[in-house]
Short mmCIF file of C-alpha atoms in Angstrom, two decimals:
data_model
loop_
_atom_site.label_atom_id
_atom_site.label_comp_id
_atom_site.label_asym_id
_atom_site.label_seq_id
_atom_site.Cartn_x
_atom_site.Cartn_y
_atom_site.Cartn_z
CA UNK A 1 98.06 -85.67 170.92
CA UNK A 2 97.65 -84.65 167.34
CA UNK A 3 96.58 -87.03 164.63
CA UNK A 4 95.88 -86.68 160.93
CA UNK A 5 94.01 -89.37 159.05
CA UNK A 6 93.97 -89.74 155.30
CA UNK A 7 91.91 -92.87 154.85
CA UNK A 8 92.28 -93.02 151.08
CA UNK A 9 95.51 -94.78 150.17
CA UNK A 10 95.17 -94.36 146.42
CA UNK A 11 92.68 -92.77 144.07
CA UNK A 12 92.73 -93.46 140.34
CA UNK A 13 90.85 -91.22 137.93
CA UNK A 14 90.71 -90.52 134.26
CA UNK A 15 91.80 -87.12 133.08
CA UNK A 16 89.17 -84.38 133.47
CA UNK A 17 87.43 -86.16 136.32
CA UNK A 18 87.20 -84.44 139.68
CA UNK A 19 88.92 -85.99 142.66
CA UNK A 20 88.38 -85.27 146.34
CA UNK A 21 90.94 -86.13 148.98
CA UNK A 22 89.73 -86.54 152.54
CA UNK A 23 91.59 -85.36 155.63
CA UNK A 24 90.36 -85.75 159.19
CA UNK A 25 92.35 -84.41 162.11
CA UNK A 26 92.43 -84.58 165.88
CA UNK A 27 93.90 -81.98 168.17
CA UNK A 28 93.32 -80.53 171.61
CA UNK A 29 94.66 -77.17 170.55
CA UNK A 30 92.22 -74.38 169.91
CA UNK A 31 94.63 -72.65 167.54
CA UNK A 32 96.26 -74.66 164.82
CA UNK A 33 97.27 -74.70 161.19
CA UNK A 34 96.24 -77.18 158.53
CA UNK A 35 98.25 -77.77 155.38
CA UNK A 36 98.16 -79.62 152.11
CA UNK A 37 101.35 -80.57 150.31
CA UNK A 38 101.94 -82.26 146.98
CA UNK A 39 104.80 -84.69 146.46
CA UNK A 40 105.35 -85.54 142.79
CA UNK A 41 107.49 -88.53 141.79
CA UNK A 42 110.59 -86.32 141.90
CA UNK A 43 110.21 -86.25 145.68
CA UNK A 44 110.10 -82.58 146.56
CA UNK A 45 107.33 -81.38 148.83
CA UNK A 46 105.30 -78.59 147.28
CA UNK A 47 103.28 -76.35 149.57
CA UNK A 48 99.67 -75.93 148.39
CA UNK A 49 97.74 -74.24 151.17
CA UNK A 50 97.74 -73.29 154.85
CA UNK A 51 94.52 -72.72 156.74
CA UNK A 52 94.20 -71.20 160.21
CA UNK A 53 91.82 -72.86 162.63
CA UNK A 54 89.81 -69.70 163.08
CA UNK A 55 89.26 -69.22 159.37
CA UNK A 56 86.65 -71.62 158.05
CA UNK A 57 86.24 -69.96 154.69
CA UNK A 58 86.57 -72.33 151.83
CA UNK A 59 89.21 -71.47 149.27
CA UNK A 60 89.59 -71.92 145.56
CA UNK A 61 92.82 -71.57 143.64
CA UNK A 62 92.50 -72.43 139.99
CA UNK A 63 91.48 -76.07 139.75
CA UNK A 64 92.12 -76.62 143.47
CA UNK A 65 89.59 -76.05 146.22
CA UNK A 66 89.54 -76.76 149.92
CA UNK A 67 86.66 -77.35 152.29
CA UNK A 68 87.43 -76.78 155.97
CA UNK A 69 84.79 -77.85 158.49
CA UNK A 70 85.71 -77.56 162.16
CA UNK A 71 82.45 -79.26 163.18
CA UNK A 72 83.64 -82.50 161.59
CA UNK A 73 87.41 -81.84 161.97
CA UNK A 74 87.88 -82.20 158.26
CA UNK A 75 89.93 -80.35 155.68
CA UNK A 76 89.16 -81.88 152.30
CA UNK A 77 90.86 -81.07 149.03
CA UNK A 78 89.28 -81.24 145.57
CA UNK A 79 91.04 -81.17 142.24
CA UNK A 80 88.64 -80.21 139.48
CA UNK A 81 89.13 -81.45 135.93
CA UNK A 82 92.20 -83.47 136.87
CA UNK A 83 95.26 -83.60 134.63
CA UNK A 84 98.08 -86.11 134.31
CA UNK A 85 100.41 -83.60 136.00
CA UNK A 86 98.27 -83.89 139.13
CA UNK A 87 99.55 -87.42 139.64
CA UNK A 88 101.38 -87.30 142.96
CA UNK A 89 101.10 -88.13 146.63
CA UNK A 90 99.15 -85.53 148.56
CA UNK A 91 99.73 -84.99 152.26
CA UNK A 92 97.53 -83.30 154.79
CA UNK A 93 99.33 -81.95 157.87
CA UNK A 94 98.60 -80.21 161.15
CA UNK A 95 100.63 -77.99 163.47
CA UNK A 96 100.00 -76.00 166.59
CA UNK A 97 99.71 -72.29 165.98
CA UNK A 98 99.78 -70.84 169.45
CA UNK A 99 103.55 -70.86 169.94
CA UNK A 100 105.97 -70.04 167.14
CA UNK A 101 108.22 -72.82 168.43
CA UNK A 102 105.56 -75.30 167.36
CA UNK A 103 104.99 -73.98 163.87
CA UNK A 104 107.52 -76.28 162.29
CA UNK A 105 106.37 -79.43 164.04
CA UNK A 106 104.00 -80.83 161.51
CA UNK A 107 102.01 -83.98 162.06
CA UNK A 108 101.48 -85.54 158.64
CA UNK A 109 98.80 -87.88 157.43
CA UNK A 110 99.77 -91.04 155.62
CA UNK A 111 99.25 -89.46 152.24
CA UNK A 112 96.97 -90.25 149.31
CA UNK A 113 98.42 -91.34 145.99
CA UNK A 114 96.52 -89.78 143.11
CA UNK A 115 96.91 -91.42 139.72
CA UNK A 116 95.49 -89.58 136.74
CA UNK A 117 95.45 -91.48 133.48
CA UNK A 118 94.92 -89.93 130.04
CA UNK B 1 108.94 -68.20 150.22
CA UNK B 2 112.59 -69.13 150.58
CA UNK B 3 115.10 -70.90 148.40
CA UNK B 4 116.23 -74.04 150.21
CA UNK B 5 118.96 -76.29 148.90
CA UNK B 6 120.23 -79.62 150.15
CA UNK B 7 123.42 -81.51 149.45
CA UNK B 8 123.79 -84.21 148.40
CA UNK B 9 120.59 -84.74 146.47
CA UNK B 10 121.10 -88.47 146.70
CA UNK B 11 123.70 -90.95 147.85
CA UNK B 12 124.32 -94.64 148.13
CA UNK B 13 126.25 -95.62 151.25
CA UNK B 14 127.60 -98.73 152.87
CA UNK B 15 126.30 -99.87 156.20
CA UNK B 16 128.32 -98.72 159.17
CA UNK B 17 129.37 -95.46 157.54
CA UNK B 18 128.05 -91.95 158.21
CA UNK B 19 126.67 -89.30 155.89
CA UNK B 20 126.32 -85.59 156.53
CA UNK B 21 123.49 -83.78 154.78
CA UNK B 22 123.67 -80.04 154.34
CA UNK B 23 120.77 -77.60 154.21
CA UNK B 24 121.26 -74.03 153.01
CA UNK B 25 118.60 -71.33 152.92
CA UNK B 26 118.72 -67.90 151.35
CA UNK B 27 117.06 -66.20 154.34
CA UNK B 28 117.99 -65.99 157.98
CA UNK B 29 115.72 -68.21 160.05
CA UNK B 30 115.78 -68.98 163.73
CA UNK B 31 114.48 -72.51 163.59
CA UNK B 32 115.13 -75.24 161.08
CA UNK B 33 113.68 -78.70 161.13
CA UNK B 34 114.75 -82.10 159.89
CA UNK B 35 112.26 -84.70 158.70
CA UNK B 36 112.60 -88.27 157.54
CA UNK B 37 110.45 -90.03 154.99
CA UNK B 38 110.96 -93.77 154.86
CA UNK B 39 110.07 -95.54 151.60
CA UNK B 40 106.35 -95.38 150.91
CA UNK B 41 105.71 -93.66 154.22
CA UNK B 42 104.75 -90.25 155.49
CA UNK B 43 107.08 -87.65 156.95
CA UNK B 44 108.27 -87.79 160.54
CA UNK B 45 109.99 -84.99 162.41
CA UNK B 46 113.47 -85.91 163.61
CA UNK B 47 114.51 -82.74 165.41
CA UNK B 48 114.32 -78.98 165.67
CA UNK B 49 117.55 -77.05 165.17
CA UNK B 50 117.82 -73.66 166.80
CA UNK B 51 120.81 -71.50 166.03
CA UNK B 52 123.02 -71.23 169.08
CA UNK B 53 121.54 -74.08 171.07
CA UNK B 54 121.37 -77.84 171.12
CA UNK B 55 118.91 -79.47 168.78
CA UNK B 56 115.70 -80.84 170.26
CA UNK B 57 114.92 -84.41 169.25
CA UNK B 58 111.55 -86.07 168.89
CA UNK B 59 110.71 -89.33 170.53
CA UNK B 60 112.52 -92.18 168.86
CA UNK B 61 115.43 -90.10 167.62
CA UNK B 62 118.70 -89.56 169.49
CA UNK B 63 121.63 -87.25 169.10
CA UNK B 64 124.17 -90.04 168.80
CA UNK B 65 122.42 -91.38 165.73
CA UNK B 66 121.42 -88.05 164.16
CA UNK B 67 123.78 -85.31 165.30
CA UNK B 68 122.77 -81.88 164.06
CA UNK B 69 124.73 -78.69 163.69
CA UNK B 70 123.38 -75.18 163.30
CA UNK B 71 126.37 -72.85 163.01
CA UNK B 72 124.45 -69.85 161.67
CA UNK B 73 121.01 -68.64 160.67
CA UNK B 74 121.17 -69.90 157.09
CA UNK B 75 122.74 -73.34 157.42
CA UNK B 76 122.30 -76.67 159.16
CA UNK B 77 123.63 -80.19 158.84
CA UNK B 78 122.19 -83.54 159.77
CA UNK B 79 124.46 -86.55 160.09
CA UNK B 80 123.13 -90.06 159.81
CA UNK B 81 125.60 -92.13 161.80
CA UNK B 82 126.53 -95.79 161.67
CA UNK B 83 124.02 -96.36 158.93
CA UNK B 84 121.97 -99.48 158.38
CA UNK B 85 119.58 -100.33 155.53
CA UNK B 86 116.73 -99.14 157.76
CA UNK B 87 118.09 -95.62 157.43
CA UNK B 88 117.32 -95.62 153.72
CA UNK B 89 114.96 -92.67 153.43
CA UNK B 90 114.46 -89.21 152.07
CA UNK B 91 115.73 -86.62 154.53
CA UNK B 92 114.25 -83.15 154.26
CA UNK B 93 115.04 -79.91 155.99
CA UNK B 94 112.32 -77.35 156.48
CA UNK B 95 111.71 -73.93 157.89
CA UNK B 96 109.10 -71.25 158.17
CA UNK B 97 109.58 -67.56 157.66
CA UNK B 98 107.36 -66.41 160.50
CA UNK B 99 104.04 -66.81 158.72
CA UNK B 100 103.28 -70.29 159.99
CA UNK B 101 103.77 -71.83 156.56
CA UNK B 102 106.38 -74.55 156.50
CA UNK B 103 108.61 -74.83 153.45
CA UNK B 104 110.69 -77.87 152.61
CA UNK B 105 113.98 -78.42 150.89
CA UNK B 106 114.23 -80.72 147.86
CA UNK B 107 115.30 -83.65 150.03
CA UNK B 108 118.24 -86.03 150.13
CA UNK B 109 117.56 -89.57 148.95
CA UNK B 110 119.69 -91.99 150.89
CA UNK B 111 120.12 -95.66 150.09
CA UNK B 112 122.10 -97.79 152.51
CA UNK B 113 123.38 -101.12 151.26
#
């Protein structure tokens, strides 16, 4: 069975501080996808990144960076120089990648609320 | 990506009634998915909706409570039947375009009194 753990319920930072969100996953699949989504107060789910299980390269996109380590089953997300607009709930998710039928069946973590104050 | 719209965006309903949520996408997709997000909780998959076949429900969800239609490749509906306050949630449709990335609609916020 798949499982995604986001142990941090809420993280509060002051603007311009860095914040790292932890994500640990469990799966028996050898091929899988990992995702991060942002859910601002308005409620929509904004796609941030997808990582394939066979691609352990870290990625940077602007102020966002992701650290994927298969050895520890972790896919952590860092926001550098946080801004008030980063305040949201962030979800880590996992899906099988071997069969296209499974691509849409995401197992979500509980989410981490990030609060950035000026 | 795709443009996904949902109607209604929000609604307040009385217990015992039913609400049908519509999901429209601007691309043809084989599989669409319906998720539920209860207040303060994470997202849970309700069912997978394939065009031309019966929807496949996840454990804990049944067709009588959440009937789904999928009349064509760009549209799906989810009905929440015989509602109770416990059904108050955000309901989201989602899809992927063949890349493995899952995109979500804006959601329907439902409050049942």
